[in-house]
Coordinates of C-alpha atoms and ligand atoms in Angstrom, one line a residue:
X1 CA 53.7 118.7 -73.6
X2 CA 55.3 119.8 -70.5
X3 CA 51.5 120.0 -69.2
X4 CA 50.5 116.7 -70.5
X5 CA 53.5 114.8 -68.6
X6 CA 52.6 116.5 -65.2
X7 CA 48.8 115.6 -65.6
X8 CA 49.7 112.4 -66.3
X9 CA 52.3 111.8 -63.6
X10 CA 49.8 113.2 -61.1
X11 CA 46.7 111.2 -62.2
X12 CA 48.5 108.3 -62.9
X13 CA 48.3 106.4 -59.1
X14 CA 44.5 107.2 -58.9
X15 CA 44.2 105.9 -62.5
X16 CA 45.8 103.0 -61.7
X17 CA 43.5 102.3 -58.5
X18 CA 39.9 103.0 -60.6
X19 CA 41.5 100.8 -63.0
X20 CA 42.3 97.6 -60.5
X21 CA 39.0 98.5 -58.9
X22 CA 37.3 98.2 -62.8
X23 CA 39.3 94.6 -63.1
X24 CA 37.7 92.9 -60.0
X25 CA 34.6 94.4 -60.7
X26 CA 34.5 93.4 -64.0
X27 CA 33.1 90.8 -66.2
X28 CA 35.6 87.7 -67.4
X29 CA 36.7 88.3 -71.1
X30 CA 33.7 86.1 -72.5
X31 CA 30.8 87.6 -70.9
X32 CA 32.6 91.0 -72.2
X33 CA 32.7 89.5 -75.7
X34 CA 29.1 88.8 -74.9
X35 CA 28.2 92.1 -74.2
X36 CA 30.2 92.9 -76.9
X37 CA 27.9 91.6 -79.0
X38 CA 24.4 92.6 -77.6
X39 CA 25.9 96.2 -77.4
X40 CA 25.7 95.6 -81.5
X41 CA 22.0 94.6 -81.8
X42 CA 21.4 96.8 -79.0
X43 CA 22.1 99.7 -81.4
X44 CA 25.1 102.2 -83.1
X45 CA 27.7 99.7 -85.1
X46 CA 30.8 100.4 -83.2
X47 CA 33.9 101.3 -85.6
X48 CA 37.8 102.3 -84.9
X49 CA 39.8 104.2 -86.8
X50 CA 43.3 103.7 -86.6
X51 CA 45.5 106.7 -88.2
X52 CA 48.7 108.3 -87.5
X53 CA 47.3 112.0 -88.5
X54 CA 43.8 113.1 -88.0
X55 CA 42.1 116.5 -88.9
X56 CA 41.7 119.2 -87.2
X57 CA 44.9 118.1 -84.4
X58 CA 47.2 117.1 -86.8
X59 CA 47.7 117.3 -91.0
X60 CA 50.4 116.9 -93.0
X61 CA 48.5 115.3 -95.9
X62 CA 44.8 114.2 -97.9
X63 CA 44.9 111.6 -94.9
X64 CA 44.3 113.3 -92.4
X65 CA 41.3 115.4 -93.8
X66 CA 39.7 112.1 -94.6
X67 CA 40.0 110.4 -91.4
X68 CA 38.5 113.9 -89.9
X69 CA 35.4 114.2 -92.5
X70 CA 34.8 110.9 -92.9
X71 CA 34.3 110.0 -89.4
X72 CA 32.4 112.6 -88.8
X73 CA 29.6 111.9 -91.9
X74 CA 29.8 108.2 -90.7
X75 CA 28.9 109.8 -87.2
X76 CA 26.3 112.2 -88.0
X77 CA 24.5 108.9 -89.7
X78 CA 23.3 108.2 -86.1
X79 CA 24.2 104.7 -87.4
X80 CA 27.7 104.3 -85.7
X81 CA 29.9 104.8 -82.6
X82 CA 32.6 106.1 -84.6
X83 CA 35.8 106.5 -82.3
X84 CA 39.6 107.8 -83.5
X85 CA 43.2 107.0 -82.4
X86 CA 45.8 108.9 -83.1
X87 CA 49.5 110.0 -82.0
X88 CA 49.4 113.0 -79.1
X89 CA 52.5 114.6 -81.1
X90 CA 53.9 117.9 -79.7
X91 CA 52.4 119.5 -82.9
X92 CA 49.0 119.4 -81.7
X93 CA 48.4 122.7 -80.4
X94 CA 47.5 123.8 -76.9
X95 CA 44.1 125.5 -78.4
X96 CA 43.3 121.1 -79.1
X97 CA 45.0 120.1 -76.0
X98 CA 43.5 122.5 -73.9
X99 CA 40.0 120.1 -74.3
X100 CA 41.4 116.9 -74.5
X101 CA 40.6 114.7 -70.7
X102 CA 43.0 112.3 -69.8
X103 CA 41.3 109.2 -69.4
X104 CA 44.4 107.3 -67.9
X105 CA 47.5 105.3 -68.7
X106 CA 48.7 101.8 -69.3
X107 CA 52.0 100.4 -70.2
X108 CA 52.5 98.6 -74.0
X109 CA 54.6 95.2 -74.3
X110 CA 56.0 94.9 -77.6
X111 CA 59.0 92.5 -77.9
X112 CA 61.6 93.3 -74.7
X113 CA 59.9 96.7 -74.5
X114 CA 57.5 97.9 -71.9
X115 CA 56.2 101.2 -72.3
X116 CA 54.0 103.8 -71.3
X117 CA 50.6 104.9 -72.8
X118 CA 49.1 107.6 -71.7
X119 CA 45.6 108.6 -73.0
X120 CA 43.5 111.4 -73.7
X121 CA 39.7 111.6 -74.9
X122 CA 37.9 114.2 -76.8
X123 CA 34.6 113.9 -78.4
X124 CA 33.5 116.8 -81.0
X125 CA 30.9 116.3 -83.4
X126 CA 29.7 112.9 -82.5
X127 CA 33.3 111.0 -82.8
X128 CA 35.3 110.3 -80.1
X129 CA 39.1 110.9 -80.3
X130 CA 41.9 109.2 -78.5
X131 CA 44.9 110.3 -78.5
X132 CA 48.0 108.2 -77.6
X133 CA 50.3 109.7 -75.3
X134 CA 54.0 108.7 -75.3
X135 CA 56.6 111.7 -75.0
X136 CA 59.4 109.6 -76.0
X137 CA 58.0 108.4 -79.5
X138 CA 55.9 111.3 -80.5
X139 CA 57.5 114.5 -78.4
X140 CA 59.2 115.5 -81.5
X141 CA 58.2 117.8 -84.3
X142 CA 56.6 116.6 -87.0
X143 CA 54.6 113.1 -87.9
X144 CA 57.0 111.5 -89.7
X145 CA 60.7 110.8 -91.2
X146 CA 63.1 109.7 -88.2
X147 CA 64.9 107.0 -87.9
X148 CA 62.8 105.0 -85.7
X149 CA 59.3 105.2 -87.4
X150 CA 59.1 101.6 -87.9
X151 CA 59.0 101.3 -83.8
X152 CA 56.6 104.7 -82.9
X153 CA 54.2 103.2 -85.4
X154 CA 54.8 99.5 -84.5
X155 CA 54.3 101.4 -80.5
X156 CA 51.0 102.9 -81.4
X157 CA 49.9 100.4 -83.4
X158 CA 50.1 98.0 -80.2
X159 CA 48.7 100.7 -78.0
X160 CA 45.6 100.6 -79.9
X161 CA 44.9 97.4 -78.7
X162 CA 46.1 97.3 -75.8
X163 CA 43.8 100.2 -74.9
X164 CA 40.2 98.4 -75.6
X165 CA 40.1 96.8 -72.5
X166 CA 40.9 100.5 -71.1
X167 CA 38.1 102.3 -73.0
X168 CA 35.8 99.5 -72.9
X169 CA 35.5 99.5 -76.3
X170 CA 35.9 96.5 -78.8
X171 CA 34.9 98.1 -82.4
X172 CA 33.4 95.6 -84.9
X173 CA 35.3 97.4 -87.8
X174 CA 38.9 98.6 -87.0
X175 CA 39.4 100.7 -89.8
X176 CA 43.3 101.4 -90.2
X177 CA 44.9 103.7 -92.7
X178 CA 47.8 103.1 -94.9
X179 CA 50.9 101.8 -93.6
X180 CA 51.8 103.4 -89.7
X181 CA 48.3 101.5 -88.6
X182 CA 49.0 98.3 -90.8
X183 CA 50.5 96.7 -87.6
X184 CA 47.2 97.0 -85.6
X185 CA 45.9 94.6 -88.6
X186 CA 49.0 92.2 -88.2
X187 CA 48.7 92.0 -84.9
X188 CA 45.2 91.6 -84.6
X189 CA 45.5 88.4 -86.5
X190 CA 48.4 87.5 -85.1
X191 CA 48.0 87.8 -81.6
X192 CA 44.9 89.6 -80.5
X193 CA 42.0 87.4 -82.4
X194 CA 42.4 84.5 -80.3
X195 CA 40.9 86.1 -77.0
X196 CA 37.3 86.1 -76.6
X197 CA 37.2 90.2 -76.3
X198 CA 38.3 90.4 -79.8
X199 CA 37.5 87.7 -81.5
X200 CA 34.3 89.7 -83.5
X201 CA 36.8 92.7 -84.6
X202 CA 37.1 92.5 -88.5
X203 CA 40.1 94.8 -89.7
X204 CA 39.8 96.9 -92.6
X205 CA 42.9 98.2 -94.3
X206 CA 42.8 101.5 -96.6
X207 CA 45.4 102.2 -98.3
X208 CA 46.0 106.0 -99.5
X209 CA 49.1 105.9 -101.3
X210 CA 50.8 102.8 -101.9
X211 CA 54.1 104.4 -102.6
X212 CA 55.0 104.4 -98.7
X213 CA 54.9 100.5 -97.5
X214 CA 56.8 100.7 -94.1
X215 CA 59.9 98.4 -95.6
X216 CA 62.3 97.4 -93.1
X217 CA 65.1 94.7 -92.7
X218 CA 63.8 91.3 -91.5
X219 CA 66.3 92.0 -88.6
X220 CA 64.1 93.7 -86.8
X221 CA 60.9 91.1 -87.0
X222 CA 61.1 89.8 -83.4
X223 CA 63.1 92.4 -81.7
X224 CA 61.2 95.5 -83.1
X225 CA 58.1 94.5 -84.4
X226 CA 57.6 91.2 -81.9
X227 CA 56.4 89.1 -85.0
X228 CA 58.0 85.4 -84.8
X229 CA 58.6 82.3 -87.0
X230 CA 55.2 81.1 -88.4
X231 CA 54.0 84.8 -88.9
X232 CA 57.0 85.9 -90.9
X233 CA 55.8 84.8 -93.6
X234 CA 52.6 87.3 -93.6
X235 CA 55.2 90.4 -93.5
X236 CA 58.1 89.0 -95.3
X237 CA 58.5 90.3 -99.2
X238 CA 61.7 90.8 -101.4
X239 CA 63.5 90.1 -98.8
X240 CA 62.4 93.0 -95.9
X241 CA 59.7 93.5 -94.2
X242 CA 56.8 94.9 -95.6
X243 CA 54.4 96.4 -93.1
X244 CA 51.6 97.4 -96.2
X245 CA 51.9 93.6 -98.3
X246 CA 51.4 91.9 -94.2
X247 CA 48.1 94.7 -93.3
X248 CA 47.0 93.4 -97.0
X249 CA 47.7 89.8 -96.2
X250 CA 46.3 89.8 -92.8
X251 CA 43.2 92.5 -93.0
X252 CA 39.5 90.9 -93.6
X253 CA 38.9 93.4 -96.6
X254 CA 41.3 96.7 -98.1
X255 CA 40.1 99.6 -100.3
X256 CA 41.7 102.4 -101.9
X257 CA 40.3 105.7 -102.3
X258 CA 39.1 105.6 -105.5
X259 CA 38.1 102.5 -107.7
X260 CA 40.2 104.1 -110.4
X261 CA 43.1 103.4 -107.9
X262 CA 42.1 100.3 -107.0
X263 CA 42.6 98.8 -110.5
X264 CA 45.7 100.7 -110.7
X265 CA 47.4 99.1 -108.1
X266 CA 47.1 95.8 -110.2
X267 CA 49.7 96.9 -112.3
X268 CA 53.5 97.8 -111.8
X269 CA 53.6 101.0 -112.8
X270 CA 51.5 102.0 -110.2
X271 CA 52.2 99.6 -107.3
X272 CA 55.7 100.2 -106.2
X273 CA 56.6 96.2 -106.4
X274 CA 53.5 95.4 -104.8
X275 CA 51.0 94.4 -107.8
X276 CA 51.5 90.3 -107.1
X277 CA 49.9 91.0 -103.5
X278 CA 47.0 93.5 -104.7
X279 CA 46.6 90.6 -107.4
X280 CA 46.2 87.8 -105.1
X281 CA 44.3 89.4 -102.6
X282 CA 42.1 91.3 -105.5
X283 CA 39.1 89.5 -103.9
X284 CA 39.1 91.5 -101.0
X285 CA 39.6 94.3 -102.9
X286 CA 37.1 97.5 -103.3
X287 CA 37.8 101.3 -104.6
X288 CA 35.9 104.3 -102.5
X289 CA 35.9 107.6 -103.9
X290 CA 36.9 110.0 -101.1
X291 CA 34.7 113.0 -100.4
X292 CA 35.7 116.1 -98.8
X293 CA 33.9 118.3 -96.3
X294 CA 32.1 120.1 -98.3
X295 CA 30.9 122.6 -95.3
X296 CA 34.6 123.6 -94.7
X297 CA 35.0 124.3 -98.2
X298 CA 32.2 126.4 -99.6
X299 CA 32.9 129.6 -101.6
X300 CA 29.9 131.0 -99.9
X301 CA 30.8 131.0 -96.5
X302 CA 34.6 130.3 -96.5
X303 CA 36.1 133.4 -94.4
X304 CA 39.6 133.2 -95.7
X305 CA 38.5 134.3 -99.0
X306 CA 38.6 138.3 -100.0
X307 CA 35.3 138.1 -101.0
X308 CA 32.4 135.3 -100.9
X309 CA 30.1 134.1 -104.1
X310 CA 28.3 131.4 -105.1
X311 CA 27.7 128.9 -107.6
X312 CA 24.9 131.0 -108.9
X313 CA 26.4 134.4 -108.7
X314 CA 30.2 133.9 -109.8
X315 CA 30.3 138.0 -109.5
X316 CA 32.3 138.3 -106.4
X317 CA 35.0 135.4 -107.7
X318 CA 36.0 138.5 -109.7
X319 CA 37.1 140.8 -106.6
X320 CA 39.2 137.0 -105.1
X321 CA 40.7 137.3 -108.6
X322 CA 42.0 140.7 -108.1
X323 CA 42.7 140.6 -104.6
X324 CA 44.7 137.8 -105.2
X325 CA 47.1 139.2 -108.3
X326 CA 47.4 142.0 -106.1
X327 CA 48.5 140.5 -103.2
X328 CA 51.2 137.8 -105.0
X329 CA 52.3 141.2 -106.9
X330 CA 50.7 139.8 -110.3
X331 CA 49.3 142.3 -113.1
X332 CA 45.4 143.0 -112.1
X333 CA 44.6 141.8 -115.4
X334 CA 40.7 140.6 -115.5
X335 CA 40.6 138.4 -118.6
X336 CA 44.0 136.9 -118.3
X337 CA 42.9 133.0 -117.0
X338 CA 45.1 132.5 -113.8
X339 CA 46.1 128.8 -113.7
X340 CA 46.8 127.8 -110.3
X341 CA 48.6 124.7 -108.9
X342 CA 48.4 124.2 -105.2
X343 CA 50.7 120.8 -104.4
X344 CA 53.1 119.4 -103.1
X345 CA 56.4 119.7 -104.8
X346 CA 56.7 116.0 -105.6
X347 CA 57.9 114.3 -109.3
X348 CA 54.7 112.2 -109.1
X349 CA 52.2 115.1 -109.1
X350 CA 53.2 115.2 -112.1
X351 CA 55.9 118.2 -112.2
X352 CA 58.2 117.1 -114.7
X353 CA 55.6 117.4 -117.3
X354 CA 55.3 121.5 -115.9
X355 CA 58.5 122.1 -115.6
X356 CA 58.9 121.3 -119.5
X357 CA 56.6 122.7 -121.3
X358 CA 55.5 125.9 -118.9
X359 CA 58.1 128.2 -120.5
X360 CA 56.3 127.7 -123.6
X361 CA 52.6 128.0 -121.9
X362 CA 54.1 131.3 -120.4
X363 CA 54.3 132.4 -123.6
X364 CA 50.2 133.0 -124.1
X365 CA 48.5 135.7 -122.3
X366 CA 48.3 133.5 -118.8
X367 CA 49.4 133.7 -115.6
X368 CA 50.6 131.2 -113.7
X369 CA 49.9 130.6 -109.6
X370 CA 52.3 128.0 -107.7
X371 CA 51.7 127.2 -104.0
X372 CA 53.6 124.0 -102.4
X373 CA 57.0 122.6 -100.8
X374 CA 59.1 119.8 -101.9
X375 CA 62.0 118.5 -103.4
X376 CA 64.8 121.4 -103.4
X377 CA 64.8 121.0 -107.1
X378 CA 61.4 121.8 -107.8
X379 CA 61.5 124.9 -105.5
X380 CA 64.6 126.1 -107.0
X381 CA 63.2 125.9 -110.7
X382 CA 59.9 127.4 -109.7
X383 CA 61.9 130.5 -107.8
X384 CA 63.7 131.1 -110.2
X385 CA 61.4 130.9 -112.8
X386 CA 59.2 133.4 -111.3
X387 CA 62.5 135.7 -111.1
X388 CA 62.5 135.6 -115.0
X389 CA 58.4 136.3 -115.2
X390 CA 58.0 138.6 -112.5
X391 CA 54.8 139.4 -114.4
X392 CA 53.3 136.2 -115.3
X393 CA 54.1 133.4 -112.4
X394 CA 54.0 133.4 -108.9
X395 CA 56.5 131.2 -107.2
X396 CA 55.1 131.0 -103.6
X397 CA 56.9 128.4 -101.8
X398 CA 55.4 127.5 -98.6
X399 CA 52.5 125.4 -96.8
X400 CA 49.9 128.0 -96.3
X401 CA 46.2 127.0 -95.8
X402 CA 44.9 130.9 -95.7
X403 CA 46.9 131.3 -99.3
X404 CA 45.7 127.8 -100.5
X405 CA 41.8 129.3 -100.0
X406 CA 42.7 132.4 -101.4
X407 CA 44.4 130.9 -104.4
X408 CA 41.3 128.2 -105.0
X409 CA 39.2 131.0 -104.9
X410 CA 41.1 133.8 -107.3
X411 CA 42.4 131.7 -110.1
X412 CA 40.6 130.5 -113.2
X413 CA 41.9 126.7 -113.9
X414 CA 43.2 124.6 -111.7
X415 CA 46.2 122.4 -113.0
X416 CA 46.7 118.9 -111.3
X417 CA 48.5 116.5 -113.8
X418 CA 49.8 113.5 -111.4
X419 CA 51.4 110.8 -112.7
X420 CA 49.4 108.6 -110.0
X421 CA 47.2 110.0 -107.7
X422 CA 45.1 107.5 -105.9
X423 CA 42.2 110.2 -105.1
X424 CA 43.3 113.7 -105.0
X425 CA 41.5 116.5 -102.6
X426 CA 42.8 119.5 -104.7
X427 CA 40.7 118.9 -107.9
X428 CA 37.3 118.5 -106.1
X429 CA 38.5 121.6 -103.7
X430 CA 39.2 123.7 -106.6
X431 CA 35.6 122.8 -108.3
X432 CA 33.9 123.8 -105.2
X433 CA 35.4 127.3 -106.0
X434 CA 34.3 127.3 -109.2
X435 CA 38.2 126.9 -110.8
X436 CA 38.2 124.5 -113.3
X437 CA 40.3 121.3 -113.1
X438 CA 42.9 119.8 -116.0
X439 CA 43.7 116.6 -114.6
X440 CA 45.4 113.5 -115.9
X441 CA 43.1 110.5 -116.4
X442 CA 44.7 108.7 -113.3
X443 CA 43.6 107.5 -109.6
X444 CA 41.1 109.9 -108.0
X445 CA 41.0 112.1 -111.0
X446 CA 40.0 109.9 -113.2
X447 CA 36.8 109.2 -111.0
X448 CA 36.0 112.5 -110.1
X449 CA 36.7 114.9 -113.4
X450 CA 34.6 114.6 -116.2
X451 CA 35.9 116.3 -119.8
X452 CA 33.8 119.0 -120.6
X453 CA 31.2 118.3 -117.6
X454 CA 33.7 119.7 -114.4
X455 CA 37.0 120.5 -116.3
X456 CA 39.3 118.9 -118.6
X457 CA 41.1 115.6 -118.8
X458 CA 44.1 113.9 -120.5
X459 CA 45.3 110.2 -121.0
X460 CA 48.8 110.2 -121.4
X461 CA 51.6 111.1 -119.2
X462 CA 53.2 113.5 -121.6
X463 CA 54.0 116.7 -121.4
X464 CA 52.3 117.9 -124.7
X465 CA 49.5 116.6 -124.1
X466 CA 49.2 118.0 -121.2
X467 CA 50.0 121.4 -122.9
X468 CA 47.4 121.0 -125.2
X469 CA 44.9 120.4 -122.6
X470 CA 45.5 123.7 -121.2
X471 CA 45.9 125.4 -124.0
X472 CA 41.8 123.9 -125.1
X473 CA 41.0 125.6 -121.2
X474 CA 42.5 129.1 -122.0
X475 CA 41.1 129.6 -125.3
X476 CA 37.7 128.3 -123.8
X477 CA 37.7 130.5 -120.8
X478 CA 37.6 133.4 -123.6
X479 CA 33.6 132.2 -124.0
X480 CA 32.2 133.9 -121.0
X481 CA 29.1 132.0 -121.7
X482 CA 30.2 128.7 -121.8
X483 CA 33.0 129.3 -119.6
X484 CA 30.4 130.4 -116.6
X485 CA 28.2 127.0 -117.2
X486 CA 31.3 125.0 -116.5
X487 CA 32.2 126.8 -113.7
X488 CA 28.4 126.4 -112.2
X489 CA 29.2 122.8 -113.1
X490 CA 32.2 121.9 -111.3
X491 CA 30.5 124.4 -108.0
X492 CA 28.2 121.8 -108.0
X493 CA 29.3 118.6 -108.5
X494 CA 28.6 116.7 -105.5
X495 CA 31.6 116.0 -103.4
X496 CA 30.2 115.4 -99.8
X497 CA 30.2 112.4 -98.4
X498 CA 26.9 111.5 -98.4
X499 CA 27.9 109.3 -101.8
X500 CA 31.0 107.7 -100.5
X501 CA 30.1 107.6 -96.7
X502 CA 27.1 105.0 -97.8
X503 CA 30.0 102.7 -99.7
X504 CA 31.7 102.3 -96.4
X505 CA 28.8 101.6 -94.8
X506 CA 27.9 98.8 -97.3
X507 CA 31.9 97.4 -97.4
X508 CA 30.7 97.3 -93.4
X509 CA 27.7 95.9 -93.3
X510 CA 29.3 93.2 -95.6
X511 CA 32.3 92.6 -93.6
X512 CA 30.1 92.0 -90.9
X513 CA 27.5 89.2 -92.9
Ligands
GLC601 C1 47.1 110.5 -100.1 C2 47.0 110.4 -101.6 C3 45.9 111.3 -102.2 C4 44.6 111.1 -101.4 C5 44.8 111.3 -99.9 C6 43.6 111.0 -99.1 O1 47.6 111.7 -99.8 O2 48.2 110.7 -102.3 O3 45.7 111.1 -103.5 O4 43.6 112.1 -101.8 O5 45.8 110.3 -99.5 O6 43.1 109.7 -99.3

């Protein structure tokens, strides 16, 4: 960071010239919004995503892979100028850094507060990336989870507005992802859509997991988040503010990633108090399956794995297998299924079901792979767990994306039994390695996992069933035969984009009519 601060201080005078020199060269806002629009017909449909993690600079989550795939399948289209915002947070490394140009610097109004942007370009793969420089909201480890998220989001948020002008670019779709980017739609509407430069801009709001809404007191509405009187209303729910319910309210259209998901979120259990607003706004609603990058993830040419195969020849998946018990200190048993959970350590992935019944699944000739972090409980039962069954489970509690690969590759079934999960990577992952998915019927995995076609499914959220479930996948893996023909089917199930990335252009193309 130290780097970034002195490139900026240094540049910033000569920036600041170029940019007064742009301004009195420059067109008035309406011949801009002009251009704007012959730049359209003229060719590439211009769209902005706004995220707060994107891959490969920054991941914590599913998010962040899918703002990095899918903006590069929308790119490689040849259809769209697809460009990226994002934090610069200290966590992206130097190796990214290292290629990233600093464009220049601004300074963001947001209630009494003035501050500074800085900003940094990188294109790779036909996107461009920006990445929104501001040392004293994002020089900290980490994305997320201090006290003043509400005001780095509401910060960048505003930044990625303020910076059009900057970049010279006003997108037709800003496409924003779940709730840290739900203020660009707000304020879009609010503020923004009444000058000429972005009065075409149509917000789309996606919505990932509508567990985490941005709630904060209505305190904070004009002095935080600069939203006033007759807007209040667009933010205001059960008596906070509600960052997710105002990008709903104010976006043009909002999708969730998967259309399972999307009719889920009509309904209380799923919606964390917001089903009324999904409800009302359903007509604006649509559900895109995600897809993953299916390049990144291939069993054939993956080179974290101890040994590659393919969908054809599972031969080699064999030598992962044993490689793997070896490595975690399991029994090199070949026939014994490993069943392999890679997750976060969360009660809505569906843990509390495991962590009653896998005493008794223990008790059958398995064994039993867990990779994740999360809630101290969960990593203290698993721990100790493996201490009793030193033989049988492997309690490996970490974030490790080498292990993750290695585990995909060198286990048998693949266990994934969320109590919601609005798309889930780790089931299509895991069918790409030929390991078969159990998955509750819910979200993501009810769209993408198909009893008996790519792995096994259950309905209810109970723990037996569940059980059962597995049990029907253990005593099946015993038919080689059959057991190789499911595997071949889940390999090659078609995960890519090239399904998914056509929706979005369609919910585009329509936003757009
Ligand atoms: C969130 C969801 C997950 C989804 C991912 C990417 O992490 O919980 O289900 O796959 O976002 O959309």
């Amino acid at each position: 960071m130290a780097t970034t601060k002195s490139t900026a201080k240094t540049t910033k005078t000569t920036t600041a010239k170029k940019a007064t020199a742009a301004k009195s060269t420059k067109s008035t806002p309406a011949t801009r919004a002009k251009t704007a629009v012959k730049a359209e017909s003229n060719g590439k449909k211009k769209i902005l995503f706004v995220a707060s993690e994107c891959q490969p600079f920054v991941v914590t989550g599913g998010l962040a892979e899918v703002v990095g795939s899918l903006s590069k399948a929308l790119a490689a289209t040849g259809r769209y100028d697809v460009r990226v915002v994002v934090p610069l947070y200290s966590d992206i490394k130097q190796e990214h850094r290292a290629k990233f140009t600093y464009k220049g610097n601004l300074y963001v109004h947001l209630a009494w507060r003035n501050q500074y942007c800085g900003i940094f370009e990188y294109i790779q793969d036909g996107v461009t990336f920006y990445f929104i420089d501001n040392e004293f909201y994002f020089k900290r480890p980490g994305c997320y989870g201090y006290y003043d998220d509400g005001e780095r989001f509401a910060f960048f948020s505003r930044a990625v507005l303020e910076i059009m002008p900057f970049i010279d670019f006003y997108p037709e779709v800003m496409h924003c992802h779940d709730w840290q980017a739900a203020l660009a739609a707000i304020y879009l509407k609010t503020n923004y859509c009444f000058r000429p430069e972005y009065q075409f801009i149509r917000a789309l709001f996606t919505i990932h997991n509508i567990e985490y809404q941005g709630r904060y007191s209505l305190d904070l509405l004009g002095d935080l988040f600069d939203i006033y009187g007759s807007y209040q209303h667009l933010v205001e729910y059960e008596n906070c503010i509600n960052l997710m319910k105002g990008a709903i309210e104010c976006c043009e259209r909002f999708s969730t990633v998967s259309p399972r998901y999307a009719q889920e979120i009509k309904d209380p259990f799923y919606a964390h108090g917001l089903d009324p607003i999904v409800r009302r706004n359903e007509f604006k609603l649509t559900g895109i399956l995600n897809g993953i990058d299916d390049i990144g993830y291939s069993c054939e040419h993956d080179e974290h794995l101890f040994a590659n195969y393919t969908p054809e020849d599972f031969k080699n998946k064999a030598v992962c297998k044993k490689e793997l018990q070896k490595m975690l200190g399991l029994p090199q048993k070949a026939d014994t299924p490993i069943i392999s959970m890679i997750t976060r350590l969360v009660s809505h992935k569906g843990l509390d079901l495991v962590t009653n019944v896998i005493e008794e699944i223990l008790q059958d000739d398995v064994q039993i792979v867990i990779l994740g972090t999360g809630e101290s409980h969960f990593e203290g039962f698993f721990s100790s767990l493996a201490g009793r069954y030193p033989d049988k489970l492997s309690a490996n509690i970490v974030f490790n994306g080498d292990l993750s690969r290695k585990i995909y590759s060198g286990s048998d079934i693949f266990l994934m039994p969320s109590k919601s999960e609005p798309c889930g990577l780790s089931q299509m992952i895991a069918c790409r390695y030929g390991t078969v998915p159990v998955v509750r019927e819910t979200g993501g995995l009810f769209d993408s996992i198909k009893p008996l076609v790519n792995g096994y499914t259950f309905t209810n959220y109970n723990a037996h069933d569940m059980m059962y479930v597995v049990r029907k996948a253990v005593s099946d893996y015993k038919n080689k035969e059959e057991w190789a023909k499911l595997m071949y089917r889940a390999a090659t199930t078609d995960f890519s984009w090239s399904h998914s990335a056509k929706e979005y252009e369609a919910l585009y193309l329509d936003m757009l009519k």
